[in-house]
GROMACS .gro file of C-alpha atoms in nm:
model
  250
    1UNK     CA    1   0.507   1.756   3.333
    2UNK     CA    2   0.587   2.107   3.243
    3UNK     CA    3   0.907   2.158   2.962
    4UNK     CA    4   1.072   2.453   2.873
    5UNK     CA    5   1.142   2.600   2.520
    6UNK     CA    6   1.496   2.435   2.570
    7UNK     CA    7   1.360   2.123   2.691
    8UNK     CA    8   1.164   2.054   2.403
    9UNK     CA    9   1.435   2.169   2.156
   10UNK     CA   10   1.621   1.872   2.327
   11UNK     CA   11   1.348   1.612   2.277
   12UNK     CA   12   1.297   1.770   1.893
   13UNK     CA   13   1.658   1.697   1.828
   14UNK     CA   14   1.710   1.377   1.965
   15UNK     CA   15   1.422   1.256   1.802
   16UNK     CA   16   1.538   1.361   1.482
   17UNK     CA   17   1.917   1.299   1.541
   18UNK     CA   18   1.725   0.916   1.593
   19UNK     CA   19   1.557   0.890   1.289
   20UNK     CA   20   1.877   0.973   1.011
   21UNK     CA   21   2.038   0.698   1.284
   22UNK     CA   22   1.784   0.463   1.193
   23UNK     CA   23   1.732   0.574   0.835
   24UNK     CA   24   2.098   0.494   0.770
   25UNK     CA   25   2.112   0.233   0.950
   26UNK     CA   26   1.819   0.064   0.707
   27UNK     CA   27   1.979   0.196   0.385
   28UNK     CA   28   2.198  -0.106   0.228
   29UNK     CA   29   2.545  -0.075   0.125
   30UNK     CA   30   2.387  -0.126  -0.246
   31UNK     CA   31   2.677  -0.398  -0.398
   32UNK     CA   32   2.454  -0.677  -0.546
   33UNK     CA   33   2.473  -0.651  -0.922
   34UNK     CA   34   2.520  -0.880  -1.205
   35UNK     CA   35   2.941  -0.867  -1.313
   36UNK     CA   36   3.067  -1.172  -1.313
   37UNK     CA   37   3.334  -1.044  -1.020
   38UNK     CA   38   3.045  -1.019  -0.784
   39UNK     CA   39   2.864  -1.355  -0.917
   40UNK     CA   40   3.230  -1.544  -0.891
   41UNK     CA   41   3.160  -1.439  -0.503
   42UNK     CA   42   2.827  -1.582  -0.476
   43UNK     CA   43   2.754  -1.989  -0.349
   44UNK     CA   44   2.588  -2.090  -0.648
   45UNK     CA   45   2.811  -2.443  -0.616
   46UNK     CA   46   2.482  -2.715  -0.718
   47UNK     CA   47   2.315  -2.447  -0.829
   48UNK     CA   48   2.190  -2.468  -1.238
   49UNK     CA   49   1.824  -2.313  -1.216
   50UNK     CA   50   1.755  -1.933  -1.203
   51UNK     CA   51   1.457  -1.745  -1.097
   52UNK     CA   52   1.402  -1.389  -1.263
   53UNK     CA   53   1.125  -1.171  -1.132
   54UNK     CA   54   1.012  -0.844  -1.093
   55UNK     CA   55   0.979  -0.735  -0.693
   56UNK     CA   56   1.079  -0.929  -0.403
   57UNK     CA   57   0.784  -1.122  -0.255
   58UNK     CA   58   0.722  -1.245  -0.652
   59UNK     CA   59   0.946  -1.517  -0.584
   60UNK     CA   60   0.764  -1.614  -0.265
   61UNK     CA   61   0.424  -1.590  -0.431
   62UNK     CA   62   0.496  -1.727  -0.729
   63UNK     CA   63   0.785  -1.998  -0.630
   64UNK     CA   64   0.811  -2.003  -0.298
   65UNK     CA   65   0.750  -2.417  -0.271
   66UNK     CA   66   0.989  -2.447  -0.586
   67UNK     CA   67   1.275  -2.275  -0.402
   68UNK     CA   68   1.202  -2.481  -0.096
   69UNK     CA   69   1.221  -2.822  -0.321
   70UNK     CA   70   1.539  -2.695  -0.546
   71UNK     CA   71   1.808  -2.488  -0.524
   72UNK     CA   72   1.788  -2.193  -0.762
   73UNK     CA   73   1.968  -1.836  -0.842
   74UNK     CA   74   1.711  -1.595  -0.735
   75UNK     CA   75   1.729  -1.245  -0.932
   76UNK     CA   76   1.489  -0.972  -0.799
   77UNK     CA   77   1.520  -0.672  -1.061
   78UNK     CA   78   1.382  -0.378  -0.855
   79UNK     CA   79   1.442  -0.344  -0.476
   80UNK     CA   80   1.149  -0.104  -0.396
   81UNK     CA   81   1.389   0.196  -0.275
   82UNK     CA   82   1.149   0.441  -0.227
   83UNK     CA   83   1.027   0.241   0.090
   84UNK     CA   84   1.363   0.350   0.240
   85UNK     CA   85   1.446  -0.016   0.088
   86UNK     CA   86   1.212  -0.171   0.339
   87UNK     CA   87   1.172  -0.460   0.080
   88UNK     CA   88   1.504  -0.524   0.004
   89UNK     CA   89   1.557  -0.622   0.369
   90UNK     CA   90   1.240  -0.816   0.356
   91UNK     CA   91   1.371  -1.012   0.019
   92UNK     CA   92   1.680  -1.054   0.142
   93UNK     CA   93   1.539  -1.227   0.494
   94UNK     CA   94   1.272  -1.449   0.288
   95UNK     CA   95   1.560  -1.586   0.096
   96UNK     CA   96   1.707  -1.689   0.393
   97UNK     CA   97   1.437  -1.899   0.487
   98UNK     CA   98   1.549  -2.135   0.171
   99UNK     CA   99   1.938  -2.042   0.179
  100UNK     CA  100   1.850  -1.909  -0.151
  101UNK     CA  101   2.184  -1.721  -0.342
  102UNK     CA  102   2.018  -1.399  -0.479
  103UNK     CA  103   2.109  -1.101  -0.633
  104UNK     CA  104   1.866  -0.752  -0.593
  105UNK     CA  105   1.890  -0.513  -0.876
  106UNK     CA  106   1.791  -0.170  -0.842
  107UNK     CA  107   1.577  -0.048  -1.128
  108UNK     CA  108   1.278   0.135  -1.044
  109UNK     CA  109   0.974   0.053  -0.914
  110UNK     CA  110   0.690   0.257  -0.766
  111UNK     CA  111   0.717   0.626  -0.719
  112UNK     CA  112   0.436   0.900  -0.619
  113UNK     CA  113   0.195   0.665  -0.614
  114UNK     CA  114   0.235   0.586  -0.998
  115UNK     CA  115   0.483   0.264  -1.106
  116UNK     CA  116   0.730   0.372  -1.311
  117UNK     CA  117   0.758   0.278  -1.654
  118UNK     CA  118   1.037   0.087  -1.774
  119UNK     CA  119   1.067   0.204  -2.150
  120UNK     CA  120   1.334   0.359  -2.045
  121UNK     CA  121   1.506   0.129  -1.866
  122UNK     CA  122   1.462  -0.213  -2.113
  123UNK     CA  123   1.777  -0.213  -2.293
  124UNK     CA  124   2.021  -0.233  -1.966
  125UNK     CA  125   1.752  -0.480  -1.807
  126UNK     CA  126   1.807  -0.711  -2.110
  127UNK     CA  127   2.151  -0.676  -2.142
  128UNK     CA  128   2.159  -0.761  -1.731
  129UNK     CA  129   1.913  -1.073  -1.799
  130UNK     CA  130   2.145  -1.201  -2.069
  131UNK     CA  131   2.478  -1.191  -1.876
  132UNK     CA  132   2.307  -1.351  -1.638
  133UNK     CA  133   2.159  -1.630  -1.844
  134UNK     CA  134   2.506  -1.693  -2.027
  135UNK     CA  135   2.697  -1.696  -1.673
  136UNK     CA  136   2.616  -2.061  -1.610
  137UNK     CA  137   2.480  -2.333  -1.829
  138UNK     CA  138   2.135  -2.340  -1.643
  139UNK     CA  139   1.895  -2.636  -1.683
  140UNK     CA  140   1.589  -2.413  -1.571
  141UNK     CA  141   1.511  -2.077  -1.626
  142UNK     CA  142   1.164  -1.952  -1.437
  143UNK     CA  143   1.028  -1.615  -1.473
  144UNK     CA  144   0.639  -1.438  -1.501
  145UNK     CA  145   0.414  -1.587  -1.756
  146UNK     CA  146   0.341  -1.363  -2.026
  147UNK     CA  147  -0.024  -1.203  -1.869
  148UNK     CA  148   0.186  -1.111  -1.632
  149UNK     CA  149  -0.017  -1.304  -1.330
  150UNK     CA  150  -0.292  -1.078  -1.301
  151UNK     CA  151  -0.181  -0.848  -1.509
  152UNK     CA  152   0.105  -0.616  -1.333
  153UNK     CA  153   0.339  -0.408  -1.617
  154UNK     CA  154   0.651  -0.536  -1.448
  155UNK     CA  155   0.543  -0.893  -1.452
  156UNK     CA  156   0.420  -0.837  -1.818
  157UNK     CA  157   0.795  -0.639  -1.942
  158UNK     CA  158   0.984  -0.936  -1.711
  159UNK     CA  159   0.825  -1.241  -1.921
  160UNK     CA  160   0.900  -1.060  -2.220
  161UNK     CA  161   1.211  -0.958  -2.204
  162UNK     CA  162   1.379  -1.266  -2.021
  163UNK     CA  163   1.143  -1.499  -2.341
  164UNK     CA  164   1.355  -1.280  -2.598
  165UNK     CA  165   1.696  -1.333  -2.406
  166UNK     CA  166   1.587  -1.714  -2.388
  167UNK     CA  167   1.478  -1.732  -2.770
  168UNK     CA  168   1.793  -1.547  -2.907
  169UNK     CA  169   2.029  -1.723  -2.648
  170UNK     CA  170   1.904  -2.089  -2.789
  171UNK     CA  171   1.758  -2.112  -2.432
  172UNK     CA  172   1.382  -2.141  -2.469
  173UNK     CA  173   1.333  -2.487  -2.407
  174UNK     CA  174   1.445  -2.443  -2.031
  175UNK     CA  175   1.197  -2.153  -2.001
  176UNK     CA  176   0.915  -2.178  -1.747
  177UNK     CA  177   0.649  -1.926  -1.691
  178UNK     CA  178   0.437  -1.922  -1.362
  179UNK     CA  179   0.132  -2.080  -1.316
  180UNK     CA  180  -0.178  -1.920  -1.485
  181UNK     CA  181  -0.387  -1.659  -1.234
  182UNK     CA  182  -0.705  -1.832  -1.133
  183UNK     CA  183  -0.957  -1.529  -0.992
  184UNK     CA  184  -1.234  -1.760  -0.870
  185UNK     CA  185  -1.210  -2.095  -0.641
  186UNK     CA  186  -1.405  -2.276  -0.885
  187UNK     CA  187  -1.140  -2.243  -1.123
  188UNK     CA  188  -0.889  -2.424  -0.894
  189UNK     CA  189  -1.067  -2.732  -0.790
  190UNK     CA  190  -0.890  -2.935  -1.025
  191UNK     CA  191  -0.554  -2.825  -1.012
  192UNK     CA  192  -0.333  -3.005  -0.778
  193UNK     CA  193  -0.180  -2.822  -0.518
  194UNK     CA  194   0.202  -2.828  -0.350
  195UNK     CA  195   0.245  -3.058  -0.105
  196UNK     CA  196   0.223  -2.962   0.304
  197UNK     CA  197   0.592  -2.966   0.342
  198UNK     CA  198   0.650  -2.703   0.073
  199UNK     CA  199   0.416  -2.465   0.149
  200UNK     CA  200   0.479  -2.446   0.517
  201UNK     CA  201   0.805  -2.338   0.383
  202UNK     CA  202   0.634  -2.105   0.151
  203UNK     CA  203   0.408  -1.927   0.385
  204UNK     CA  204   0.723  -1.883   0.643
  205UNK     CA  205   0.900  -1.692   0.333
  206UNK     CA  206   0.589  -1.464   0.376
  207UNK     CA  207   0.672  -1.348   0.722
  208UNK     CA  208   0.945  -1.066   0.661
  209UNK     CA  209   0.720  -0.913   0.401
  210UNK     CA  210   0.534  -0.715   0.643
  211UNK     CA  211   0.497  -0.397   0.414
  212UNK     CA  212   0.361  -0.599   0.133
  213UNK     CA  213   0.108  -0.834   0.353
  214UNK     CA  214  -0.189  -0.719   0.221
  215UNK     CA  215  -0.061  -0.785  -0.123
  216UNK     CA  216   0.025  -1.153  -0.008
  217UNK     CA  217  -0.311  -1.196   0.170
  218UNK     CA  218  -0.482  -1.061  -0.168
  219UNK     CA  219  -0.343  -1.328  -0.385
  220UNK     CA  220  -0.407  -1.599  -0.063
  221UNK     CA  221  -0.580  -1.834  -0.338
  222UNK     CA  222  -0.328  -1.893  -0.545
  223UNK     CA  223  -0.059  -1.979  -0.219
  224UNK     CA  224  -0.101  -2.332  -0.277
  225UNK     CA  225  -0.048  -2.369  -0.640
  226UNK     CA  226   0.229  -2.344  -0.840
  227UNK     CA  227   0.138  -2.504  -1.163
  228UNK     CA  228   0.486  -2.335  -1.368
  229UNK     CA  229   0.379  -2.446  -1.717
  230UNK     CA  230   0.698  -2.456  -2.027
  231UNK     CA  231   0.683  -2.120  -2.248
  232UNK     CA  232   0.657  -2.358  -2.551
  233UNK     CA  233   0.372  -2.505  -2.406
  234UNK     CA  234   0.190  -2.142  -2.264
  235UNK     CA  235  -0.060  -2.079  -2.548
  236UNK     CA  236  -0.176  -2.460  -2.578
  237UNK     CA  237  -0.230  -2.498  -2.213
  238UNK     CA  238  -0.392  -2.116  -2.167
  239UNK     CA  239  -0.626  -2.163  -2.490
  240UNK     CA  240  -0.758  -2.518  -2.345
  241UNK     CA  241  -0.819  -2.351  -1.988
  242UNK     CA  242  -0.983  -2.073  -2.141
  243UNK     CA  243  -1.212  -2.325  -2.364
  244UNK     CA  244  -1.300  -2.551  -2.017
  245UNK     CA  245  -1.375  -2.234  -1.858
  246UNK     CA  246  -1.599  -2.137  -2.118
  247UNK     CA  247  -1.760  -2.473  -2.116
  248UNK     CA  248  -1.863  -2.473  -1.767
  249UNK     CA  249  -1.987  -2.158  -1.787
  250UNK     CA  250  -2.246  -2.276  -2.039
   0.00000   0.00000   0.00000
């Protein structure tokens, strides 16, 4: 089929009239912050454990069978805008898998191919992670271990920060860290893993991340563990892995 210059002006406009339709269509109206006028809105009623982590899927990958056993205050501190906020959508569908209460922050991420450094961005992340921590008398806190899993900045800055809040809050002995990263199925043999139940539930919170799949599919080992360990127990438990690895290696 032949079209004319006009014809094809047409088609050129209506496909781009489409795609700001859709593009606004997919940009959130942004609300979800950490007052205590927008928490009072929130169903947090039986809720007293909170979840802190750096991008949405890490609560998935990391927690995913803990949110489908408790219920927990899920706080996602970057929501990944530069993806036209692709995974805030996807975070805010996996958490309805669980009928998770969450709140999606929007501090930077990933942009031109680099992730952006938070340096500058610490001091209003801690003083976020602190309101949040004092808002409720929470009998859990989870967050990144201190390596960071396998080793991401944001993980690394996350555990850091939300330790110091815990420490200078009198809160440290409800801190958990996530499970150490095991790189090799050797290392796993004798861990024990979450049950079937939970991580059926677990690997259905994976489904909306589409745009981060090959992420999820990447860290497919660790799926079925979630071995959280106490932050006053991390460099006991870390130093005797590290010694039994050694040992079989001999």
């Amino acid at each position: 089929m032949h079209l004319d210059r006009v014809q094809k002006i047409f088609i050129l406009f209506c496909m781009v009239f489409g795609f700001i339709c859709i593009m606004n269509i997919n940009n959130p109206d942004m609300d979800d912050h950490v007052h205590p006028s927008y928490l009072d809105k929130l169903n947090l009623s039986g809720v007293d454990r909170i979840m802190i982590v750096a991008h949405p899927d890490d609560e998935s990958l990391w927690g995913g069978a803990h949110l489908a056993q408790h219920r927990y205050f899920v706080v996602c501190l970057t929501n990944a805008k530069t993806y036209n906020y692709r995974r805030y959508w996807e975070f805010k569908n996996a958490m309805k898998i669980t009928d998770t209460p969450n709140v999606i922050l929007d501090y930077p991420d990933y942009e031109n191919g680099h992730r952006i450094d938070w340096s500058p961005y610490e001091k209003d992340i801690e003083k976020d992670i602190r309101l949040l921590l004092s808002y409720r008398d929470w009998k859990e806190i989870a967050t990144h271990n201190p390596d960071g899993e396998y080793g991401h900045q944001h993980h690394i800055a996350t555990s850091r920060i939300v330790t110091k809040a815990c420490r200078d809050g009198g809160l440290y002995d409800r801190l958990n860290y996530f499970g150490i990263y095991q790189w090799d199925i050797k290392d796993v043999k004798n861990i024990v893993t979450v049950s079937r139940e939970y991580l059926e539930v677990k690997q259905k919170m994976f489904r909306p991340y589409y745009r981060e799949r090959n992420t999820i599919k990447k860290h497919r080992l660790m799926h079925p563990y979630e071995q959280w360990i106490k932050a006053s127990d991390w460099n006991r438990v870390k130093n005797k892995q590290e010694q039994t690895k050694d040992a079989g290696h001999q």
